[in-house]
Short mmCIF file of C-alpha atoms in Angstrom, two decimals:
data_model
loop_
_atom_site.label_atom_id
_atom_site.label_comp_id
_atom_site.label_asym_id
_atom_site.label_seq_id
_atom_site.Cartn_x
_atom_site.Cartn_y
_atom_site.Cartn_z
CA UNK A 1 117.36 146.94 105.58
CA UNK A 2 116.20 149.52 107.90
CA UNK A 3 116.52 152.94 106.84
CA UNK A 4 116.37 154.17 110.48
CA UNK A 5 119.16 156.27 112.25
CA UNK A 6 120.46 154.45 114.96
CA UNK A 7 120.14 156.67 117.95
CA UNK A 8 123.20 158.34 119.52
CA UNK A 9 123.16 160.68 122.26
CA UNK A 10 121.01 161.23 124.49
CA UNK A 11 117.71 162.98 123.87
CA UNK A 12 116.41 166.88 125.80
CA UNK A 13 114.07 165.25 128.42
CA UNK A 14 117.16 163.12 129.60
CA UNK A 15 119.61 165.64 129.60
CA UNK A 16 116.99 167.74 131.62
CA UNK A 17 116.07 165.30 134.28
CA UNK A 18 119.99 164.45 135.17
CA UNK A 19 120.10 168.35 135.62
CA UNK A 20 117.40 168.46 137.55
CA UNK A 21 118.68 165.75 139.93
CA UNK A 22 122.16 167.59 140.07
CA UNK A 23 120.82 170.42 141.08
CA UNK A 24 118.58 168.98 144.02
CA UNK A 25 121.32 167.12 145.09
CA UNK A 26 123.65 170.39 145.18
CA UNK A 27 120.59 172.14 147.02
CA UNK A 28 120.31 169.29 149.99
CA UNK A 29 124.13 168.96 150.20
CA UNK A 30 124.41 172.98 150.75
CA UNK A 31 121.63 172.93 153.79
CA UNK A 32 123.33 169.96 155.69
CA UNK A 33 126.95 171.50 155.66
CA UNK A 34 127.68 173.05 159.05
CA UNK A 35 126.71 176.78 159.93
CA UNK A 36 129.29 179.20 158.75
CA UNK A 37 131.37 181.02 161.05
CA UNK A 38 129.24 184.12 160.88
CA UNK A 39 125.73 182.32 160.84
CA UNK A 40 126.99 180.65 164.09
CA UNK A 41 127.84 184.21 165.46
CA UNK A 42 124.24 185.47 164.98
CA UNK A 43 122.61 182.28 166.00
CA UNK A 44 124.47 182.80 168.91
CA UNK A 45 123.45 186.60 168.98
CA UNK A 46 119.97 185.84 168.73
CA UNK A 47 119.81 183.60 171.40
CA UNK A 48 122.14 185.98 173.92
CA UNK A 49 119.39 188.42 173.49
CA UNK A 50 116.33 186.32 173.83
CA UNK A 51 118.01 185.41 177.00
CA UNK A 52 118.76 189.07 178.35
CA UNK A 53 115.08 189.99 178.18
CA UNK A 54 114.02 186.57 179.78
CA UNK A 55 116.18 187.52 182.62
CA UNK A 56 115.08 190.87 182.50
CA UNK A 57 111.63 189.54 182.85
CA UNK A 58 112.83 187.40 185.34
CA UNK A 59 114.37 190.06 187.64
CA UNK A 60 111.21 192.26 187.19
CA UNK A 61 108.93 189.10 188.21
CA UNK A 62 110.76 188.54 191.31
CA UNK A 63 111.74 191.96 192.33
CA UNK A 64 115.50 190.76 192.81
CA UNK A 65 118.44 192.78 190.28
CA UNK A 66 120.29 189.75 187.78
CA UNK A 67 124.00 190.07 186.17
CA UNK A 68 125.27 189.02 183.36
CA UNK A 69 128.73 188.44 182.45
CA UNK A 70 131.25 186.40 179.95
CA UNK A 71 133.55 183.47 181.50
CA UNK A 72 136.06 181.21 179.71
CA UNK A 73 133.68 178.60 177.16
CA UNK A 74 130.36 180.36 178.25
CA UNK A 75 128.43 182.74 180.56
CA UNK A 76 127.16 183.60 183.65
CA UNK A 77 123.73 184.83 185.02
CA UNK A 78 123.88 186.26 188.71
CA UNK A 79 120.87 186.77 190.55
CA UNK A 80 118.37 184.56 189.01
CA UNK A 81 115.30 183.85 191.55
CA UNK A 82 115.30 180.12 189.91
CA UNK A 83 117.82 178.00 188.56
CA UNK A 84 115.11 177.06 185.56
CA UNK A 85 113.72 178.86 182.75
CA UNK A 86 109.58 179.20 182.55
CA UNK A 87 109.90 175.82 181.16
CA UNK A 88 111.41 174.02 183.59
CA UNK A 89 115.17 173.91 181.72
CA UNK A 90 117.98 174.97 183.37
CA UNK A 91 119.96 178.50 182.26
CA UNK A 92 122.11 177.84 179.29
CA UNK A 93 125.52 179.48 180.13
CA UNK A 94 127.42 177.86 177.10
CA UNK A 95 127.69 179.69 173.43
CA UNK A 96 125.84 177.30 170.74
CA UNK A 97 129.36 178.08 168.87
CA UNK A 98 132.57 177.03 170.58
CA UNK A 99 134.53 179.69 168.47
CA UNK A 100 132.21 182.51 169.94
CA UNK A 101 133.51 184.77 172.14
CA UNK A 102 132.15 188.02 174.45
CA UNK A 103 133.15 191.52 175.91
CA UNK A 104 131.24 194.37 177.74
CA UNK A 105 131.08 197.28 176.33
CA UNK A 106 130.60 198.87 179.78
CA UNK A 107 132.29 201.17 181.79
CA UNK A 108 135.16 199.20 183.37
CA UNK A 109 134.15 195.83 182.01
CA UNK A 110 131.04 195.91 184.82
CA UNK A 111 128.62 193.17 184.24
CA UNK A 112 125.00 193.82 182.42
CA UNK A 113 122.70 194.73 185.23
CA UNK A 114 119.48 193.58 183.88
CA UNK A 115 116.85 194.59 186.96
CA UNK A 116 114.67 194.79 188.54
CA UNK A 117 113.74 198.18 187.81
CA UNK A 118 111.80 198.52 184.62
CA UNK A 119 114.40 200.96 182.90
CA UNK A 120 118.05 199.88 183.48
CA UNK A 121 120.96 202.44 182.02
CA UNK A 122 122.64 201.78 178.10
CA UNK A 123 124.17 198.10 178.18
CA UNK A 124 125.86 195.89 175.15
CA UNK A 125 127.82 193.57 174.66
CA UNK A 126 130.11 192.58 171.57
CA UNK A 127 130.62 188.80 170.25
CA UNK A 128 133.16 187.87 167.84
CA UNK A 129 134.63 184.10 166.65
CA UNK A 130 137.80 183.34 168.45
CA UNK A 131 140.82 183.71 166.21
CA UNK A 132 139.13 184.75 162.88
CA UNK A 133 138.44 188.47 161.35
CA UNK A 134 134.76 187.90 160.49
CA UNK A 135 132.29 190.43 161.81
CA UNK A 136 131.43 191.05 164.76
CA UNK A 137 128.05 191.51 165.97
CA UNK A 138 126.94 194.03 169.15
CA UNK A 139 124.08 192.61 171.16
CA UNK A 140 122.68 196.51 172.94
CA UNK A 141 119.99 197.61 174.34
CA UNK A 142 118.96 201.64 175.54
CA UNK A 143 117.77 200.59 178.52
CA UNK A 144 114.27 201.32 177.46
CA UNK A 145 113.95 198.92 174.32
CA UNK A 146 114.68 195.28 174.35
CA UNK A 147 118.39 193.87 173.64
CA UNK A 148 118.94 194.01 169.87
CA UNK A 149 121.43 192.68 167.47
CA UNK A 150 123.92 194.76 164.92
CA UNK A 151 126.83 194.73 163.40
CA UNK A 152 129.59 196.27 165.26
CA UNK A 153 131.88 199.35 163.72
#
């Protein structure tokens, strides 16, 4: 007779790899659910103000003044010399986020003049997800600096 134990259980190294392997699988399955609501705000933040200064730019290129405003789904730029980016693509005017939504923090609701002249007055504009409480963000710039993002009071 054999005076080994039979094993039971399962031994450290096991138990270690299946927690391993748990854990990488909870890690992948975290980065491929959607954005969050407020994630999808400032991705659509950050790309509202990369596009103000490119029309800025624009405007000051081509000597002509460009408007901005919100409309229903989207936006509109006014005033662009081309119907094209530098890269040949045409002017988004649709939020990334269907939930996001836009208002002018301007005197009278008056659309963001963004040129030509090199200094253009205070301007901002706050986004916020249709229908939800989550914070809102406040795309702004001085006039002087370029458009930045906060959170809005």
């Amino acid at each position: 007779m054999d005076n080994r134990r039979a094993q039971c259980g399962f031994t450290l190294l096991e138990l270690m790899v299946v927690i391993a392997i748990v854990a990488l699988a909870t890690a992948l399955a975290a980065l491929a659910l959607p954005a969050s609501g407020s994630r999808a705000l400032a991705r659509d933040a950050d790309r509202l103000a990369a596009l103000l200064e490119a029309a800025r730019a624009q405007s000051r290129a081509a000597g002509v003044p460009v408007t901005w405003r919100p409309a229903p789904g989207g936006f509109t730029f006014s005033g662009l010399p081309a119907s094209t980016t530098t890269d040949g693509a045409p002017w988004p005017n649709r939020w990334l986020d269907a939930n996001t939504q836009a208002a002018l923090l301007t005197p009278g609701g008056a659309p963001l003049v963004l040129g030509p002249d090199p200094v253009i007055g205070p301007q901002a504009v706050l986004l916020y997800p249709a229908g939800k409480s989550a914070p809102r963000l406040r795309v702004s710039t001085d006039g002087l600096r370029p458009f930045t993002v906060e959170n809005a009071p």
